[in-house]
Amino acid sequence: MYLPAPPLVLVFAGSDPTAGAGLQADLLTLGSLGCHGLTVVTALTVQDTSGVEQVMAVDAGWVASQARRLLADVGISAIKIGLLGSVENVAAVAEIVADYPDVPLVVDPVLASGRGDELLDEGALAALRELLVPQSTIVTPNSIEARRLALGADEDDAPLAECASRLLGAGAEYVLVTGTHERSPQVVNTLYAADGVVREDRWERLPGLYHGSGCTLASAIAALLANGLEVSEAVREAQEYTWQALRAAFRPGMGQLIPDRFFWARGANRDDAA
Ligand code: PXL
């Protein structure tokens, strides 16, 4: 006899060779929170800790085949979507997740890296809005992504609550807008549902430039939903986890800091050195 499997989470994401963001970050986060991640690679990138040099979307037929083969075999408890890389991939993934309406779906609308390198074009952005937002349990944009995703090309500003309300109107069950890119002294993250603000959490703004904080947060939410938590509770615990991973971040190269998703597994002397 075998032991029962841990909660299984399917990830659609791009590869980041630094393992700071993307697919690799998702796997680390899911593992750290007691899940097993299964991965469909949607894009490859060439990057280091200082920036993204190239992005190549995987052919949409290959994306669909990777997912269909896996889903025919394995029962999953949550799906997490990160960088999809092309309008064709958004359409292919939207068609696949439509066949699993009861599985919680976390959509992280990755449009650019934290440093601002563009990762998705306008066509794919529109497809994300029209095909994936309506199916999502929770969408996790930062404030920049929330505005780009919710507002038309002829509008350049609106309160974040209005952006969230449009995404809810498009069919998302919950929207979590993160405040890392705002100028507020604290980071304010707000969870919205159709009847208004569900929760607002404030975090001490940590110094430094981090790579992969959004991926960590969205994956942590997926892991906690797969573990059976309600959305609001999953969002609270995922923020706590992400903040701890950011506080323990390290700098493997010359550029940005990478959150330590396994902060709890390191020796106590790491804390003393900081
Ligand atoms: O942080 C967003 C992100 C997601 N996925 C991939 C990335 C990045 C940022 O660089 O490279 C593959």
XYZ file of C-alpha atoms and ligand atoms in Angstrom:
286
model
C 0.000 0.000 0.000
C 1.058 3.573 -0.650
C 0.634 6.623 1.458
C -2.081 9.013 0.238
C -0.845 11.672 -2.199
C -0.443 15.216 -0.903
C -2.852 17.740 -2.462
C -2.043 17.937 -6.188
C -1.911 21.351 -7.843
C -1.636 21.890 -11.586
C 0.472 24.865 -12.641
C 0.519 26.525 -16.060
C 3.592 28.767 -16.081
C 6.717 29.947 -17.837
C 10.197 28.788 -16.905
C 12.448 31.257 -15.101
C 15.999 29.845 -15.022
C 16.824 31.857 -11.882
C 14.051 29.938 -10.087
C 13.124 33.270 -8.558
C 9.779 33.496 -10.361
C 7.673 31.425 -12.742
C 7.276 27.694 -12.757
C 10.228 27.029 -10.495
C 8.989 29.479 -7.865
C 5.562 27.879 -8.013
C 6.959 24.386 -7.419
C 9.067 25.540 -4.481
C 6.095 27.310 -2.902
C 3.717 24.405 -3.403
C 6.281 21.981 -1.969
C 6.936 24.188 1.010
C 3.209 24.305 1.778
C 2.752 20.542 1.609
C 1.441 20.134 -1.938
C 2.780 18.380 -5.005
C 2.872 20.618 -8.072
C 2.372 19.268 -11.579
C 3.619 21.548 -14.326
C 2.633 22.515 -17.838
C 5.360 24.684 -19.368
C 3.851 27.552 -21.355
C 6.938 29.652 -22.125
C 10.706 29.711 -21.805
C 12.636 32.788 -20.778
C 16.260 33.836 -20.904
C 16.986 35.922 -17.817
C 19.223 36.460 -14.855
C 18.545 38.218 -11.570
C 18.925 41.595 -13.332
C 16.355 41.214 -16.106
C 14.508 39.233 -18.763
C 16.275 39.088 -22.118
C 13.970 36.856 -24.155
C 10.592 35.141 -23.908
C 9.505 32.311 -26.166
C 5.961 30.977 -25.915
C 5.593 27.211 -26.210
C 3.381 26.105 -29.104
C -0.271 26.043 -27.958
C -0.747 22.463 -29.204
C 2.078 21.369 -26.917
C 0.588 23.263 -23.993
C -2.765 21.518 -24.516
C -1.164 18.077 -24.946
C 0.902 18.412 -21.778
C -2.215 19.302 -19.787
C -4.642 16.819 -21.303
C -2.290 13.877 -20.833
C -1.748 14.778 -17.188
C -5.398 15.499 -16.418
C -6.518 12.183 -17.847
C -4.282 10.488 -15.270
C -4.145 12.624 -12.144
C -6.896 14.119 -9.944
C -6.036 17.684 -9.000
C -7.221 19.891 -6.123
C -6.383 23.328 -7.553
C -5.087 25.001 -10.714
C -2.706 27.960 -10.770
C -2.060 30.014 -13.892
C 0.970 32.267 -14.302
C 2.651 33.526 -17.469
C 0.976 32.032 -20.540
C 3.087 33.726 -23.210
C 0.676 34.039 -26.144
C -2.951 34.600 -27.074
C -3.068 31.032 -28.434
C -1.908 29.683 -25.086
C -4.506 31.705 -23.209
C -7.210 30.250 -25.470
C -5.885 26.678 -25.117
C -5.665 26.913 -21.314
C -9.117 28.534 -21.065
C -10.609 25.621 -22.985
C -8.933 23.078 -20.718
C -9.849 24.662 -17.389
C -13.467 24.996 -18.583
C -13.670 21.201 -18.294
C -12.867 21.413 -14.525
C -15.363 23.966 -13.172
C -15.246 22.522 -9.642
C -11.487 22.850 -9.223
C -10.414 26.170 -7.616
C -8.657 28.318 -10.225
C -6.051 30.915 -9.228
C -5.160 33.311 -12.047
C -2.047 35.440 -11.609
C -2.242 37.838 -14.576
C 1.484 38.058 -15.281
C 1.926 40.898 -17.786
C 5.427 42.043 -16.944
C 8.196 41.067 -14.563
C 8.411 42.926 -11.269
C 11.113 45.062 -12.907
C 8.775 45.981 -15.731
C 10.029 43.742 -18.574
C 7.009 43.076 -20.804
C 6.018 39.414 -20.824
C 2.617 39.465 -22.553
C 1.211 41.466 -25.491
C -2.111 43.349 -25.703
C -3.874 40.525 -27.575
C -3.031 38.029 -24.877
C -4.086 40.540 -22.229
C -7.523 40.860 -23.854
C -7.816 37.065 -24.085
C -6.928 36.760 -20.404
C -9.666 39.260 -19.556
C -12.280 37.602 -21.752
C -11.489 33.908 -21.401
C -9.796 33.310 -18.046
C -10.956 36.017 -15.643
C -14.586 34.797 -15.974
C -13.582 31.283 -14.912
C -11.382 32.209 -11.988
C -11.970 31.581 -8.311
C -9.492 34.334 -7.591
C -7.445 36.730 -9.737
C -4.322 38.158 -8.057
C -3.185 41.289 -9.932
C -0.818 43.855 -8.491
C -2.160 47.393 -8.847
C -0.515 47.878 -12.264
C -1.921 44.614 -13.601
C -5.340 45.404 -12.116
C -5.505 48.674 -14.067
C -4.252 47.163 -17.315
C -6.556 44.183 -17.037
C -9.680 46.103 -16.047
C -9.436 49.372 -17.959
C -9.933 49.960 -21.667
C -7.150 51.368 -23.834
C -8.780 54.832 -23.713
C -8.781 55.003 -19.886
C -5.604 55.318 -17.921
C -6.782 55.681 -14.387
C -9.497 54.553 -12.013
C -9.586 53.665 -8.327
C -8.410 50.125 -7.656
C -11.826 49.296 -6.172
C -13.368 50.163 -9.545
C -10.842 47.928 -11.364
C -11.624 45.070 -8.979
C -15.338 45.615 -9.445
C -14.991 45.337 -13.227
C -13.060 42.073 -12.902
C -15.759 40.743 -10.573
C -18.345 41.908 -13.108
C -16.484 39.895 -15.748
C -17.047 36.794 -13.636
C -14.144 36.398 -11.207
C -15.366 35.191 -7.803
C -12.671 37.084 -5.860
C -10.031 39.651 -6.781
C -6.949 40.233 -4.630
C -5.216 43.493 -5.560
C -1.717 43.719 -4.100
C -0.165 47.050 -3.215
C 3.545 46.306 -3.619
C 3.823 48.749 -6.553
C 1.943 51.609 -4.872
C 3.719 54.408 -3.026
C 1.993 53.809 0.311
C 4.253 53.426 3.368
C 2.799 49.988 4.054
C 1.872 47.339 1.494
C -1.923 47.160 1.468
C -3.497 44.076 -0.109
C -7.263 44.101 -0.629
C -9.523 41.134 -1.298
C -12.774 41.967 -3.087
C -15.891 39.904 -3.798
C -19.213 40.863 -5.376
C -20.503 42.332 -2.098
C -17.434 44.505 -1.502
C -14.172 44.321 0.431
C -13.740 40.952 2.126
C -10.477 41.790 3.856
C -7.666 44.299 3.787
C -4.238 43.344 5.123
C -1.344 45.723 5.771
C 2.282 44.669 5.776
C 5.496 46.396 6.673
C 7.150 47.362 3.370
C 10.411 45.420 3.253
C 13.464 47.113 1.750
C 14.978 45.712 -1.445
C 13.825 44.622 -4.870
C 12.299 41.185 -4.968
C 11.834 38.859 -7.920
C 8.922 36.426 -7.723
C 6.838 37.790 -4.874
C 3.609 37.682 -6.934
C 4.243 34.093 -8.047
C 4.869 33.117 -4.433
C 1.653 34.699 -3.220
C -0.548 33.209 -5.954
C 0.967 29.733 -5.575
C 0.594 29.893 -1.822
C -3.097 30.722 -2.264
C -3.466 27.741 -4.636
C -1.689 25.467 -2.135
C -3.900 26.569 0.739
C -7.099 26.213 -1.321
C -5.915 22.707 -2.275
C -5.501 22.065 1.453
C -9.176 22.913 1.927
C -9.064 26.467 3.301
C -11.766 29.002 2.464
C -10.652 31.798 0.122
C -10.374 34.563 2.727
C -8.391 32.349 5.112
C -6.150 31.092 2.265
C -5.454 34.701 1.259
C -4.516 35.654 4.813
C -2.186 32.696 5.344
C -0.625 33.031 1.893
C 0.300 36.656 2.646
C 1.844 35.643 5.965
C 3.867 32.930 4.202
C 4.965 35.280 1.403
C 6.021 37.981 3.843
C 8.190 35.474 5.703
C 9.715 34.226 2.436
C 10.492 37.839 1.454
C 11.985 38.632 4.839
C 14.315 35.647 4.409
C 15.191 36.575 0.785
C 18.715 36.058 -0.513
C 20.705 37.508 -3.406
C 22.206 34.764 -5.553
C 23.600 37.095 -8.255
C 24.158 40.775 -8.996
C 20.475 41.722 -9.316
C 17.264 41.208 -7.413
C 16.561 39.317 -4.229
C 14.818 35.952 -4.386
C 12.272 35.020 -1.709
C 13.262 31.973 0.310
C 10.242 29.676 0.058
C 11.963 27.211 2.361
C 12.873 29.753 5.034
C 11.615 27.332 7.694
C 14.021 24.595 6.601
C 17.231 26.627 7.054
C 19.318 26.635 10.191
C 18.531 29.289 12.802
C 22.020 30.790 12.305
C 20.836 32.321 8.991
C 18.608 34.669 10.965
C 21.490 35.630 13.237
C 23.646 36.583 10.237
C 21.048 39.033 8.864
O 7.169 37.529 -11.808
C 6.428 37.188 -12.897
C 7.048 36.134 -13.769
C 6.335 34.998 -14.026
N 6.787 34.019 -14.836
C 7.996 34.118 -15.417
C 8.789 35.236 -15.199
C 8.303 36.279 -14.360
C 9.125 37.467 -14.110
O 10.202 37.640 -14.582
O 9.989 35.318 -15.770
C 8.471 33.007 -16.288
